[in-house]
Tab-separated table of C-alpha atoms in Angstrom:
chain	number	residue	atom	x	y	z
A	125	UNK	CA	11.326	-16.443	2.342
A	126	UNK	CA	10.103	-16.416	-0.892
A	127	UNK	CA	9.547	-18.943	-3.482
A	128	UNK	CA	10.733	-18.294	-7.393
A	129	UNK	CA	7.437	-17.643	-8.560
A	130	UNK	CA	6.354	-15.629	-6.289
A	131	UNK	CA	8.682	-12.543	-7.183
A	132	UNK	CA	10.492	-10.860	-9.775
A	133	UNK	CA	13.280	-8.148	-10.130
A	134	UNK	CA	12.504	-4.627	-11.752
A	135	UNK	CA	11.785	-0.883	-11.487
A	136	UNK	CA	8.459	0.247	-10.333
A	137	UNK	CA	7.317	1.186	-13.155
A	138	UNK	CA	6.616	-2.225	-14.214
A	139	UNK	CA	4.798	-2.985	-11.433
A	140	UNK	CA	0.915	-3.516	-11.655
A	141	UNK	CA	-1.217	-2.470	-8.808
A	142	UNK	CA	-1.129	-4.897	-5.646
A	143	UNK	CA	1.868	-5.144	-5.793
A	144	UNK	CA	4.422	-4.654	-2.936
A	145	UNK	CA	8.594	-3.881	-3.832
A	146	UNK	CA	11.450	-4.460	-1.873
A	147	UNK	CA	14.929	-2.701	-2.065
A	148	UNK	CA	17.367	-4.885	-3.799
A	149	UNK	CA	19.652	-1.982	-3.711
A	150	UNK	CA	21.453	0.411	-1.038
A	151	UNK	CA	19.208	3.210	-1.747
A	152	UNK	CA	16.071	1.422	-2.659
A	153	UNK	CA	12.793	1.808	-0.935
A	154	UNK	CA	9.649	-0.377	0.240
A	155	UNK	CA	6.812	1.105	-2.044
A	156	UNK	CA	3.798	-0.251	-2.599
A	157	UNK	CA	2.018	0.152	-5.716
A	158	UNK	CA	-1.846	0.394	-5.955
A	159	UNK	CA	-4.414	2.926	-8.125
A	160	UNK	CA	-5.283	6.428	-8.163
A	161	UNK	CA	-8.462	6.822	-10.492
A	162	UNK	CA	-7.035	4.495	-13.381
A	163	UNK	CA	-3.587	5.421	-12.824
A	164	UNK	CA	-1.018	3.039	-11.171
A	165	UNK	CA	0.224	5.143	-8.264
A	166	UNK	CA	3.286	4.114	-5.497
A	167	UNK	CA	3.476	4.670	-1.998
A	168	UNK	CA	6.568	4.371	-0.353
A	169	UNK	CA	6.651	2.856	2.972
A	170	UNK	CA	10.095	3.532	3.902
A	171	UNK	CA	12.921	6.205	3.860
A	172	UNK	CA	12.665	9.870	3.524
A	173	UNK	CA	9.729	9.882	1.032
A	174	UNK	CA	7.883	7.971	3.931
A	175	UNK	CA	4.039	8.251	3.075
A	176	UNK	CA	4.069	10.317	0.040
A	177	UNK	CA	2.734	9.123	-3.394
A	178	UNK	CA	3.634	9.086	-7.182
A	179	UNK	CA	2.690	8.389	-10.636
A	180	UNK	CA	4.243	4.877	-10.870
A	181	UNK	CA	4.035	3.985	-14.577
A	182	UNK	CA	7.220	4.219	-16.206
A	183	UNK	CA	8.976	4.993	-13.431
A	184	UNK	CA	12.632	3.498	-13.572
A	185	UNK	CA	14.048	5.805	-10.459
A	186	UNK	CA	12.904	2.899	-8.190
A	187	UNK	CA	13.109	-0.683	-7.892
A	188	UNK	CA	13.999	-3.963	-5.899
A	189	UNK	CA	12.260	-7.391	-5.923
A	190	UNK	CA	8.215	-6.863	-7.319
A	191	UNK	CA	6.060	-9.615	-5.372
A	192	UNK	CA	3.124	-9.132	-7.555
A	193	UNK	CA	-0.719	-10.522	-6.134
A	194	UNK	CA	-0.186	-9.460	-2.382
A	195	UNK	CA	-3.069	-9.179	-0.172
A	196	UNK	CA	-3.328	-6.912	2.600
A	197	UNK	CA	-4.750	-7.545	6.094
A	198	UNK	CA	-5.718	-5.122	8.739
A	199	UNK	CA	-5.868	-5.150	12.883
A	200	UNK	CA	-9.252	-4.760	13.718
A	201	UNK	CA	-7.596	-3.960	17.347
A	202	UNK	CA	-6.136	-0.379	15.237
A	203	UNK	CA	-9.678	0.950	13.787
A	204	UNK	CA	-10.444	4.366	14.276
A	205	UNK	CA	-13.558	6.481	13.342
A	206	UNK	CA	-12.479	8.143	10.082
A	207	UNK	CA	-15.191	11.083	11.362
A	208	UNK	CA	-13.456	11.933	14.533
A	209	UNK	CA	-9.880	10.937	14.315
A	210	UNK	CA	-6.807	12.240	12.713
A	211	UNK	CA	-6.075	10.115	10.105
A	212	UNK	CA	-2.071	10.398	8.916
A	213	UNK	CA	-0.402	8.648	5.446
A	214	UNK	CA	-0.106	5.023	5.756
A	215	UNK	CA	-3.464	4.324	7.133
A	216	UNK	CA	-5.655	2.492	5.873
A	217	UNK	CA	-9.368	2.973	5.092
A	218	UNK	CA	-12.331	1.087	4.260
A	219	UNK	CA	-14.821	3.196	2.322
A	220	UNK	CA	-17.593	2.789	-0.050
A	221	UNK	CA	-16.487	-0.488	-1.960
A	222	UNK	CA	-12.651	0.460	-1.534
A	223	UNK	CA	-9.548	-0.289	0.745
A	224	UNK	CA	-7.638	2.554	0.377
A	225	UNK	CA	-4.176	3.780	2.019
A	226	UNK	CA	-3.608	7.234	2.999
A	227	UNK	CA	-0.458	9.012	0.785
A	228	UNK	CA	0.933	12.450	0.894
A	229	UNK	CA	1.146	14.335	-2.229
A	230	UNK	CA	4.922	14.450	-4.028
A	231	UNK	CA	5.121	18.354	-3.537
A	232	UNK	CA	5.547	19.676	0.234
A	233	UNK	CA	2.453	20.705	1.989
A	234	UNK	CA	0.382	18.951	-0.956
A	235	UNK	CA	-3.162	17.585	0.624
A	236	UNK	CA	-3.650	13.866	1.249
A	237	UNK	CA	-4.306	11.353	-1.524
A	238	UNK	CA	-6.298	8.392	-1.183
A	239	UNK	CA	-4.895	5.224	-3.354
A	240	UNK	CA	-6.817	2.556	-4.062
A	241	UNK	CA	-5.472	-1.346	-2.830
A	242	UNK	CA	-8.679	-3.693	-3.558
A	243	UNK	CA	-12.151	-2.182	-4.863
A	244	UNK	CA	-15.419	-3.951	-5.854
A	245	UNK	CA	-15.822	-5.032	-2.474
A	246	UNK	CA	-19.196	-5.452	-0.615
A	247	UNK	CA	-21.265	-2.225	-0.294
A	248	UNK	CA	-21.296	-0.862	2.806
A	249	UNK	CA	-23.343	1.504	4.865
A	250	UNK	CA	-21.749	5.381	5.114
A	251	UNK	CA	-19.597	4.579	7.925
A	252	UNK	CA	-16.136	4.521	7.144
A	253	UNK	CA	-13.217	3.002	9.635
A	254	UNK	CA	-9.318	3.728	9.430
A	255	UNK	CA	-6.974	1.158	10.545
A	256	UNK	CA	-3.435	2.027	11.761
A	257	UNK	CA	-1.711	-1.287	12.021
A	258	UNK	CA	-1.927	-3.458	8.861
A	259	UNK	CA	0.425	-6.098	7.484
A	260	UNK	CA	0.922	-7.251	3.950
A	261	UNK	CA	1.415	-11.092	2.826
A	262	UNK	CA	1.524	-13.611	0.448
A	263	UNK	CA	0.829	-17.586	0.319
A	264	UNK	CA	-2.469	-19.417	1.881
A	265	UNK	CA	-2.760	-21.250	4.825
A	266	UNK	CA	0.151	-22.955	6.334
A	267	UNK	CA	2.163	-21.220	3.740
A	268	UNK	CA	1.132	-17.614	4.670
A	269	UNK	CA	3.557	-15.355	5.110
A	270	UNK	CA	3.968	-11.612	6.644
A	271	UNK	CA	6.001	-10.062	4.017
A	272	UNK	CA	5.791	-6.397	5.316
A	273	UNK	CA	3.698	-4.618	8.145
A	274	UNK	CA	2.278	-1.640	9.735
A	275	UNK	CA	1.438	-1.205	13.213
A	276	UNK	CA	-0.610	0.625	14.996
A	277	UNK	CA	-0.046	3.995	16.249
């Protein structure tokens, strides 16, 4: 459950990035919104449009409940080397000084995107890891709550 302040109603578009979105509605999907460059960008984590990406800002196609501030966790038990596996949309990587998740482009056939959740992290060295099972939440301690995940493939 959620508490009042911890959500609002609206259409994607309003959304800032770190921000995950619920359907409210019967054709609504689960789309998460983070960055591409400076751009907010949305990945949708459900229906047909499973995986792919789009320019979120001033989008009112989509909407549902926005649960702004949401962190994202990953299972270390899911890492995979980024060098020699496949890595498919809806993984996640961490790269450089980024956590980024995996998105298809909106046309068909269009290359991968990467779309940035948190940045200014710690430096690391040049290794890279993906991570197929990940779960999004809100609250702290006791209060913590798994508000959407991905597991591992």
């Amino acid at each position: 459950m959620l508490s009042l302040n911890e959500f609002t109603i609206g259409n994607v578009g309003s959304a800032k990035p770190l921000s995950l979105i619920l359907p409210s509605r019967k054709y609504d999907e689960t789309i998460l919104v983070g960055r591409a460059g400076e751009v907010p960008t949305a990945v949708f984590l459900s229906g047909q449009h499973h995986g792919q990406l789009f320019e979120s800002l001033g989008n009112t196609s989509w909407g549902g409940i926005i649960i702004p501030n949401i962190r994202v966790e990953i299972d270390e038990a899911s890492a995979v080397d980024v060098e020699y596996a496949g890595v498919s949309s809806l993984f996640v990587i961490r790269l450089d000084t980024r956590l980024v998740i995996v998105a298809k482009g909106e046309k068909a056939f269009a290359r991968s995107n990467l779309v940035t959740l948190h940045d200014n992290l710690v430096p690391e060295s040049e290794f890279r890891a993906a991570f197929a099972g990940w779960q999004i939440v809100v609250g702290e301690g006791s209060n913590k709550r798994i508000v959407w995940s991905q597991t591992g493939a």
